[in-house]
Rosetta silent file (secondary structure, phi, psi, omega in degrees, C-alpha in Angstrom):
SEQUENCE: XXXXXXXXXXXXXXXXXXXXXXXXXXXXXXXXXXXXXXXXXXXXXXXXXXXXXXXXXXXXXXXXXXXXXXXXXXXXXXXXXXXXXXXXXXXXXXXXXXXXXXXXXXXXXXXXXXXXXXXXXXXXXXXXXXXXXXXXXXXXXXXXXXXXXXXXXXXXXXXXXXXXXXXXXXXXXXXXXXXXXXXXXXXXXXXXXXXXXXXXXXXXXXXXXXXXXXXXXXXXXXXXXXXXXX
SCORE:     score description
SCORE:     0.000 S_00000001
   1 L     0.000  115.853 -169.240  137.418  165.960   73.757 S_00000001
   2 H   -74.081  -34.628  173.650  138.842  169.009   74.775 S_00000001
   3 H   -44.655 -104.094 -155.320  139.520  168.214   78.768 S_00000001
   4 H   -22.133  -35.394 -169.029  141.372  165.210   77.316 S_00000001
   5 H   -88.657  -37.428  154.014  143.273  167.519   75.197 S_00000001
   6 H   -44.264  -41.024  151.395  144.341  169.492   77.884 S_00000001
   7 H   -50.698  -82.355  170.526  145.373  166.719   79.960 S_00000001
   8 H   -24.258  -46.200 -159.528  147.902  166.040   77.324 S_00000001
   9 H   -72.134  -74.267 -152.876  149.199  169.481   76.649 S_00000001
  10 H   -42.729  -68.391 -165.822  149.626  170.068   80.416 S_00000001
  11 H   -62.747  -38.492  177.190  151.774  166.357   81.259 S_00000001
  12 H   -69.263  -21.730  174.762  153.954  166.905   77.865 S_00000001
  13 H   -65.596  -41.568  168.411  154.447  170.521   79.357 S_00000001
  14 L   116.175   33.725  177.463  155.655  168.832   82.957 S_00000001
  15 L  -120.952  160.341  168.966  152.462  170.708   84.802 S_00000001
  16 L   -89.165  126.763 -170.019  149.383  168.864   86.532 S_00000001
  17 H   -50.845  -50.302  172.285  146.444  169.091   84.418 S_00000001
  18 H   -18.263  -34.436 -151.307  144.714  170.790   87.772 S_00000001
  19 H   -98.607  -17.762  149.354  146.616  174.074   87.171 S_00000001
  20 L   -87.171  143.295  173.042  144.574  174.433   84.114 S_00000001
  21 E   -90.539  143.803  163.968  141.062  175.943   83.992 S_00000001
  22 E   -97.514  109.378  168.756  138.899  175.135   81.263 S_00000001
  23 E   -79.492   91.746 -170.871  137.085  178.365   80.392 S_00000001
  24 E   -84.542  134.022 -170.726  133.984  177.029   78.560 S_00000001
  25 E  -118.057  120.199 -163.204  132.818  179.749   76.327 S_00000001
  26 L   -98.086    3.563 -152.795  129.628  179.467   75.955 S_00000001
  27 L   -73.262  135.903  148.986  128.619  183.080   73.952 S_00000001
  28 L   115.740  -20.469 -152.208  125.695  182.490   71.127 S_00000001
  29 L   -96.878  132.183  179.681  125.107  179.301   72.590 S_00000001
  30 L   -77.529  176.322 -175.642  121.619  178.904   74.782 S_00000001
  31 H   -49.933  -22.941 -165.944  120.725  178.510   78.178 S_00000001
  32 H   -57.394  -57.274 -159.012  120.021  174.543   77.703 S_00000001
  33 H   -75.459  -28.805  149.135  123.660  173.975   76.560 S_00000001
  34 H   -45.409  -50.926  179.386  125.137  175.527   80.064 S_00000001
  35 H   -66.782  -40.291  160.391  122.869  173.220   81.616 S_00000001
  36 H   -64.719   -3.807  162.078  124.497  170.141   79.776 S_00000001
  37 L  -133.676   33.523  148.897  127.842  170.908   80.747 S_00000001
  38 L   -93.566  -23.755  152.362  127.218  171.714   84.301 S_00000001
  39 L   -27.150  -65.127 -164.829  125.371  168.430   84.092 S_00000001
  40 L   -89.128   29.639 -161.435  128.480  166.959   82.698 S_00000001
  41 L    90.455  -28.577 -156.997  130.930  168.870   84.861 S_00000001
  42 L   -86.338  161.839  178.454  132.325  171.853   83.754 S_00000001
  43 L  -107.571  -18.649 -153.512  132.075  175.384   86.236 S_00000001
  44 E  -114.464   93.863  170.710  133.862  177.654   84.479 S_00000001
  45 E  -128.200 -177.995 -140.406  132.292  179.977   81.451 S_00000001
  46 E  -122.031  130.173  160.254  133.186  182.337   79.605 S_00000001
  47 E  -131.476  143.308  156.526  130.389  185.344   77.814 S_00000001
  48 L   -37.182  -53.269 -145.964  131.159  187.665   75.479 S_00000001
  49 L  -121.977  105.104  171.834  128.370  189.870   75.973 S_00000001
  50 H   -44.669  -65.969 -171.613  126.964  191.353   79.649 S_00000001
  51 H   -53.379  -39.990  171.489  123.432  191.149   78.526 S_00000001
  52 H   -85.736  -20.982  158.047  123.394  187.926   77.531 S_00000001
  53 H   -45.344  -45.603  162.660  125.254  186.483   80.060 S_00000001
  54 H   -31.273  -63.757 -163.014  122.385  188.373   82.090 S_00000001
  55 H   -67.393  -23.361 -169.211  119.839  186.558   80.503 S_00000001
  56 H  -112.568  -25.034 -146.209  121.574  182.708   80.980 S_00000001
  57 H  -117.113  -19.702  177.247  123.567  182.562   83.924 S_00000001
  58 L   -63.991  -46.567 -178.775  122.243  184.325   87.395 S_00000001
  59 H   -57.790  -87.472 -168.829  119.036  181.719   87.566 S_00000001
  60 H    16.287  -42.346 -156.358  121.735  179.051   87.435 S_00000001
  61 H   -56.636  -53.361 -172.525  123.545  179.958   90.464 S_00000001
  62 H   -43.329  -33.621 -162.673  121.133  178.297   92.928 S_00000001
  63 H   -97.845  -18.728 -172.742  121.019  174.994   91.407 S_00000001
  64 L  -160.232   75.599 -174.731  124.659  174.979   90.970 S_00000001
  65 L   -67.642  -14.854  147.797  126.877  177.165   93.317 S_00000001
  66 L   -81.903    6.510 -179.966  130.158  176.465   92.100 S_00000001
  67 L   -41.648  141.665  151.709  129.149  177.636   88.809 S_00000001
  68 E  -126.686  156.429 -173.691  131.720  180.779   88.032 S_00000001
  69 E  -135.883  133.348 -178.302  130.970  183.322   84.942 S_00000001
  70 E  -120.744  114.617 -179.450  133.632  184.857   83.905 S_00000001
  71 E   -69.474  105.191  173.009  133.123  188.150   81.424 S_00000001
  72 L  -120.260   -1.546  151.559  135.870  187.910   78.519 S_00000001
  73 L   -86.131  176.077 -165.352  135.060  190.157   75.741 S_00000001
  74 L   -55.182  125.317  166.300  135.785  193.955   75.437 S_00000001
  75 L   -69.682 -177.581 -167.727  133.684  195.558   78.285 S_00000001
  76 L  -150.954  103.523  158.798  131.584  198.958   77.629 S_00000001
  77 L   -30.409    4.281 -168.971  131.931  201.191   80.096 S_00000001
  78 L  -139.657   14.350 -178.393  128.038  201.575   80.778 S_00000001
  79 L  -131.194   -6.266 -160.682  128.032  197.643   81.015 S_00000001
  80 H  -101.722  -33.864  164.817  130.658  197.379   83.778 S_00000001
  81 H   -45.869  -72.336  144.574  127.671  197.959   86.919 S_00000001
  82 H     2.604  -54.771 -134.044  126.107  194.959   85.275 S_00000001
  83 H  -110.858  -38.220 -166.516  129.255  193.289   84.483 S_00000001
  84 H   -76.077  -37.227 -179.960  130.593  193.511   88.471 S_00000001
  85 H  -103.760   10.201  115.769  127.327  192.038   89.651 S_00000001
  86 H   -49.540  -75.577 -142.960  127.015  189.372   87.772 S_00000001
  87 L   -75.168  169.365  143.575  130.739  188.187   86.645 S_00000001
  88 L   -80.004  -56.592 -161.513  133.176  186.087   89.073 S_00000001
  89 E  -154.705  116.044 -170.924  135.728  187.374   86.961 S_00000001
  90 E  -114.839  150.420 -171.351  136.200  190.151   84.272 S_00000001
  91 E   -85.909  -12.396 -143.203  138.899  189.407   81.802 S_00000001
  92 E  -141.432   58.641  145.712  139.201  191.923   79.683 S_00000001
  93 E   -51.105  108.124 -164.325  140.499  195.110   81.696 S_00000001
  94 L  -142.632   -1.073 -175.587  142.086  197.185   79.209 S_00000001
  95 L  -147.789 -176.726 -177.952  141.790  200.614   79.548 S_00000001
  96 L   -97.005  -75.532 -167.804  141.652  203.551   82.508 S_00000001
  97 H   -47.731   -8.843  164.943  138.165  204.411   81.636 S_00000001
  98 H   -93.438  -21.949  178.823  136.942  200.956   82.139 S_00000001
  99 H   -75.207  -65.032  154.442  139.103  200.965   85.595 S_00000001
 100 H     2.981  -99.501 -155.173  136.941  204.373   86.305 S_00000001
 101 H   -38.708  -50.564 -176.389  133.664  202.710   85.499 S_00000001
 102 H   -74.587  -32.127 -154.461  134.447  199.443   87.410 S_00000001
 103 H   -88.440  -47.195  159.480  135.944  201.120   90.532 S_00000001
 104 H   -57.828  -62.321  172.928  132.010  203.015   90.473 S_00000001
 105 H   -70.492   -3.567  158.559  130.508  200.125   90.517 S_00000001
 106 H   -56.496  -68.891  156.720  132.277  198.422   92.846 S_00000001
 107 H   -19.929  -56.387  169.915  131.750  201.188   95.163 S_00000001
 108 H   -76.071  -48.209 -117.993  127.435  200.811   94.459 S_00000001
 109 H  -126.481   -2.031  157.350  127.175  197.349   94.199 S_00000001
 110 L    89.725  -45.249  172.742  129.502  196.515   97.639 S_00000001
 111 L  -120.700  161.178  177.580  131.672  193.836   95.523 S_00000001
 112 L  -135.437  118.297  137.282  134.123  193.740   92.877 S_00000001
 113 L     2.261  123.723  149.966  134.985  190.744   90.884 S_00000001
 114 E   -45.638  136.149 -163.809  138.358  189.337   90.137 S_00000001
 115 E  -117.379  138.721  134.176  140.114  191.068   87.311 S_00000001
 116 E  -104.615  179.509  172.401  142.660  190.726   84.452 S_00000001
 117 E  -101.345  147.488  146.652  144.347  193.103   82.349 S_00000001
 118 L   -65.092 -168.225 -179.949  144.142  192.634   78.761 S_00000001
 119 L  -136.000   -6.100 -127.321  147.124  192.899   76.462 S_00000001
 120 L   -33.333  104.665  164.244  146.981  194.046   72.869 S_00000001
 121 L  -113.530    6.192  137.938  149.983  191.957   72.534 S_00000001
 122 L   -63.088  -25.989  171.381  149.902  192.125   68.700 S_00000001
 123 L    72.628   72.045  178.479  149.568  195.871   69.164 S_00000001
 124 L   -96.591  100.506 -162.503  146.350  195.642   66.875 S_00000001
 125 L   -67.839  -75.955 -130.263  144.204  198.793   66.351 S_00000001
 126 L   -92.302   -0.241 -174.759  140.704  196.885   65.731 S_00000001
 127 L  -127.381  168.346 -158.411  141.067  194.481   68.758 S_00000001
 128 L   -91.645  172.872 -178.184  140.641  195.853   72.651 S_00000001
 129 L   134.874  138.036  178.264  143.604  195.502   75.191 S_00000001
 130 L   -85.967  112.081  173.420  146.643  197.764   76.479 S_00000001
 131 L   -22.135  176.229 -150.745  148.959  198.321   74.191 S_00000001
 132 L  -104.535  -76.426 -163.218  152.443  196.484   75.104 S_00000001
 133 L   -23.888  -59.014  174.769  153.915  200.179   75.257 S_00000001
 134 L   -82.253  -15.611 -148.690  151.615  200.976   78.553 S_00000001
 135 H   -47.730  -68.396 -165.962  151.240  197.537   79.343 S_00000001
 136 H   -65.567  -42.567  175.012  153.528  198.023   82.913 S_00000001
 137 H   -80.208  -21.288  153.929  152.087  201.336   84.063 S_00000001
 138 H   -54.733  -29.469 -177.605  148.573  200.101   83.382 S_00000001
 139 H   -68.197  -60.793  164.089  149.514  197.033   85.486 S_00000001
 140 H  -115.201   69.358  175.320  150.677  198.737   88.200 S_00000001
 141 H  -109.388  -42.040 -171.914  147.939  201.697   88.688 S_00000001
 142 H   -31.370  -93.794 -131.706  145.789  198.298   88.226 S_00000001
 143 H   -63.723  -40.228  170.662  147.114  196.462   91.097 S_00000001
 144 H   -43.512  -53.375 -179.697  147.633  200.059   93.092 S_00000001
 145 H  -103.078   -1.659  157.627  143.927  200.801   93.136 S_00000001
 146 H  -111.689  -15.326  125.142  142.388  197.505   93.111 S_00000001
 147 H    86.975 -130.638 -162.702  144.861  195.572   94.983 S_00000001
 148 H   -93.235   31.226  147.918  144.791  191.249   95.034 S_00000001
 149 H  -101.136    3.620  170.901  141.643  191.293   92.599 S_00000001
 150 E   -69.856  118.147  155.608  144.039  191.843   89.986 S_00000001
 151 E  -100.658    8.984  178.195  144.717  188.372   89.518 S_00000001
 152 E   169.417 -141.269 -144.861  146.793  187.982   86.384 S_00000001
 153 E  -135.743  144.305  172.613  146.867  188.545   82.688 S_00000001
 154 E  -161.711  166.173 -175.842  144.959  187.488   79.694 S_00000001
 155 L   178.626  165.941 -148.267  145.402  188.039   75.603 S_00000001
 156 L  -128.950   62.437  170.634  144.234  187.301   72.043 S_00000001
 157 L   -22.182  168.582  170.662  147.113  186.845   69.722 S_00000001
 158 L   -80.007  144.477 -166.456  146.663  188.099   66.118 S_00000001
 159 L  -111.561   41.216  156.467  145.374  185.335   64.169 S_00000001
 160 L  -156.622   29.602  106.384  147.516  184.762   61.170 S_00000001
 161 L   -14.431  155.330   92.570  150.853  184.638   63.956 S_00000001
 162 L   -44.199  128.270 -156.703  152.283  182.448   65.628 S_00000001
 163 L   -67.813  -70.576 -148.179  150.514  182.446   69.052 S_00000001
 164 L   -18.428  -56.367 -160.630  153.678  181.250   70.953 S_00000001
 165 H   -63.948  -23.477 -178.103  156.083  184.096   70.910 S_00000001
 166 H   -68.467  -56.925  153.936  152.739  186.354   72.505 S_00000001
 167 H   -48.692  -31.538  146.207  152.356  183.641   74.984 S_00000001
 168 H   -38.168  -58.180  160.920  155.428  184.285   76.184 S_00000001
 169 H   -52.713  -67.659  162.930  155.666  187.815   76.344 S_00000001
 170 H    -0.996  -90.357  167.985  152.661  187.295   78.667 S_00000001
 171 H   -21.966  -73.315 -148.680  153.858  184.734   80.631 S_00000001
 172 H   -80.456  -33.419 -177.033  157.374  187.004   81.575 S_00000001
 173 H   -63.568  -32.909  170.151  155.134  189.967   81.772 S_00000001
 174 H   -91.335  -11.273  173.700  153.154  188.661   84.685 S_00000001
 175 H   -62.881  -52.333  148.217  156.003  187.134   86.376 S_00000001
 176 H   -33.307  -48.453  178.065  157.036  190.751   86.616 S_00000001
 177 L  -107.004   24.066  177.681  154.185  192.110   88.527 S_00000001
 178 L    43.633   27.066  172.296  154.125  188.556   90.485 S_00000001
 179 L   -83.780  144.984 -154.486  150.691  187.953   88.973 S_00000001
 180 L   -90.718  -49.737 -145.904  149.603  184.141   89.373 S_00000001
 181 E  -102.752  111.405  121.283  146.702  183.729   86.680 S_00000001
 182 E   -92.788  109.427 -166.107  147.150  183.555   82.934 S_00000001
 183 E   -85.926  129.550 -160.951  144.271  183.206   80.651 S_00000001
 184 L   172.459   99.223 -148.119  145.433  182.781   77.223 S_00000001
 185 L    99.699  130.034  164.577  144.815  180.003   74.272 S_00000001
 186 L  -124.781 -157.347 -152.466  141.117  178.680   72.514 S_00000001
 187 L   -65.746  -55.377 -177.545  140.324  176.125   70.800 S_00000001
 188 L   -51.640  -45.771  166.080  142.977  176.689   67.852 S_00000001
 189 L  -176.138   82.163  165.567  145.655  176.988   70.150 S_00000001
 190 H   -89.404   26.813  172.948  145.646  176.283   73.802 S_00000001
 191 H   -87.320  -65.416  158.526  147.917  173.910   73.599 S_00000001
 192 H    12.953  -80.349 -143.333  150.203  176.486   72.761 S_00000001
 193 H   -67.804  -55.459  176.334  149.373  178.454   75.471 S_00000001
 194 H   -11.405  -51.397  176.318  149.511  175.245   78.044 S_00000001
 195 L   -66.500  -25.773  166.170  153.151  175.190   77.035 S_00000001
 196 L   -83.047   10.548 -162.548  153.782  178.878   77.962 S_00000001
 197 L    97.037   16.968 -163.492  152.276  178.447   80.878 S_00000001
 198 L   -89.110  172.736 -174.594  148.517  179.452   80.913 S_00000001
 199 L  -102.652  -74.022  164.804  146.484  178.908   83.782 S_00000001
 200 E   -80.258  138.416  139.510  143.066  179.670   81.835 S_00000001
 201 E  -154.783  154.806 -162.179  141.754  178.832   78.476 S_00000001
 202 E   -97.051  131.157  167.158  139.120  179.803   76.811 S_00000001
 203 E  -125.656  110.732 -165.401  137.409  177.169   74.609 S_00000001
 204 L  -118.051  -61.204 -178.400  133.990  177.721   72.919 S_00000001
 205 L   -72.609  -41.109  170.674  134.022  175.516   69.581 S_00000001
 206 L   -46.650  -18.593 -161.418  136.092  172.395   70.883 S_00000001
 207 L  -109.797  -54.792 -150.121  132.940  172.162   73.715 S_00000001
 208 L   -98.614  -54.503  173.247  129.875  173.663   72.247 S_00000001
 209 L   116.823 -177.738  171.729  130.956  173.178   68.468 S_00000001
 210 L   -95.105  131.602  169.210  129.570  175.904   66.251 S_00000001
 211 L   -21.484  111.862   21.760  126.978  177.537   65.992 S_00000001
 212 L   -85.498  150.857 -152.356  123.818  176.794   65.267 S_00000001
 213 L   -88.883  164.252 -170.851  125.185  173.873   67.094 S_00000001
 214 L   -49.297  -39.303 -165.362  124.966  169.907   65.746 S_00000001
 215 L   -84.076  146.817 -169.683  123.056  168.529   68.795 S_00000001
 216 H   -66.138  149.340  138.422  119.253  168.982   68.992 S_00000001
 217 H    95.427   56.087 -168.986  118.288  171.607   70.758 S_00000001
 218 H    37.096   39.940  154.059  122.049  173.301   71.101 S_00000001
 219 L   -42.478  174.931  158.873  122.529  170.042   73.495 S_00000001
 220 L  -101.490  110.467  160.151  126.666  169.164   74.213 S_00000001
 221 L   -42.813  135.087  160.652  127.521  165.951   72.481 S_00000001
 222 L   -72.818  -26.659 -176.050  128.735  164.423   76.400 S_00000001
 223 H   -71.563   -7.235 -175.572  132.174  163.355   74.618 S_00000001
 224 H   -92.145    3.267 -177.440  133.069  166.666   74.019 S_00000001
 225 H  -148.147   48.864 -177.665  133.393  167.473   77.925 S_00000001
 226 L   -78.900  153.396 -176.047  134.668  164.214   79.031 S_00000001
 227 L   -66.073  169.915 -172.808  136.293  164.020   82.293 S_00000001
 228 L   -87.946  143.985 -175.303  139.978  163.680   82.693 S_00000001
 229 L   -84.662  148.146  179.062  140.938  160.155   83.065 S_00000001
 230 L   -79.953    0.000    0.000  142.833  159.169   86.404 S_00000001
């Protein structure tokens, strides 16, 4: 149950489970299985992908108005009009030409979303994020021209790491630029991150399980999004 496992991480860390978000990441997964775990509580997901988020998550809204969508893979500049009027929140600010693009569409579309910066905090060529090297002057041109929607920080360790030492870096990196929110840890290890401090985590196989998923008709087993006990 991942909630449950959060609950844990957070009280052996000495924080109140509250201060974590459960990002449910729903990408690949269909509209039905969003509806069983707004059914079963959760508010918060996570897509990959603009278009398909398009496709699952705007009818939603009506029926369930705390719903938030948050857009956490590598954006496309020619996806970020899309991406602004849709999303709650896009995670995965990482470059000036994506700052451009969203800063246009802000501009058309009247609102802008809550943002993080990415991180490359492996300094990875094949994965998106700003390098550690720019990391502080991308933060604050960020926060300069877009002002309190920067809300934090978010990164994808390298996956044959240790996560920790990245959480970390994180962590002290937004305490620099007095940013609140860090999204950081999935299902392998947000525990981790809990312990460094995250705010967010993103979890897509502890929730939905994988893909094509066990339950008929990409249903949520309900134990997998049980509430936190009191």
């Amino acid at each position: 149950m991942a909630w449950a496992r959060i609950v844990a991480s957070a009280r052996s860390a000495g924080r109140a489970p509250d201060a974590v978000t459960l990002v449910a990441v729903s990408k690949f997964h269909p509209q039905s299985s969003v509806v069983e775990a707004l059914r079963a509580g959760q508010t918060v997901f996570g897509e990959n992908r603009v278009q398909e988020a398009a496709e699952k998550f705007p009818a939603l809204r009506q029926d369930w108005p705390a719903m938030r969508l948050h857009i956490i893979g590598g954006l496309q500049t020619n996806k970020a009009l899309e991406a602004v009027r849709i999303a709650d929140m896009i995670e995965s600010l990482d470059r000036p030409a994506l700052a451009d693009a969203l800063a246009r569409a802000a501009d058309r579309t009247g609102r802008l979303p809550d943002l993080l910066v990415q991180v490359n905090t492996g300094d990875e060529s094949q994965k998106s994020g700003i390098p550690r090297a720019q990391a502080d002057s991308f933060i604050t041109t960020c926060r300069q021209r877009f002002g309190h929607a920067v809300r934090g920080l978010m990164c994808i360790p390298p996956a044959d790491e240790d996560p920790t030492p990245h959480f970390r870096y994180l962590a002290d990196l937004a305490q620099t630029h007095g940013l609140a929110l860090l999204s950081m840890g999935m299902s392998a290890d947000f525990e981790a991150a809990i312990a460094a401090g995250a705010t967010h985590v993103r979890v897509g196989s502890a929730i939905f399980g994988h893909r094509p998923a066990s339950a008929p008709n990409g249903a949520i087993p309900p134990a997998r999004l049980a509430a936190p006990e009191s």
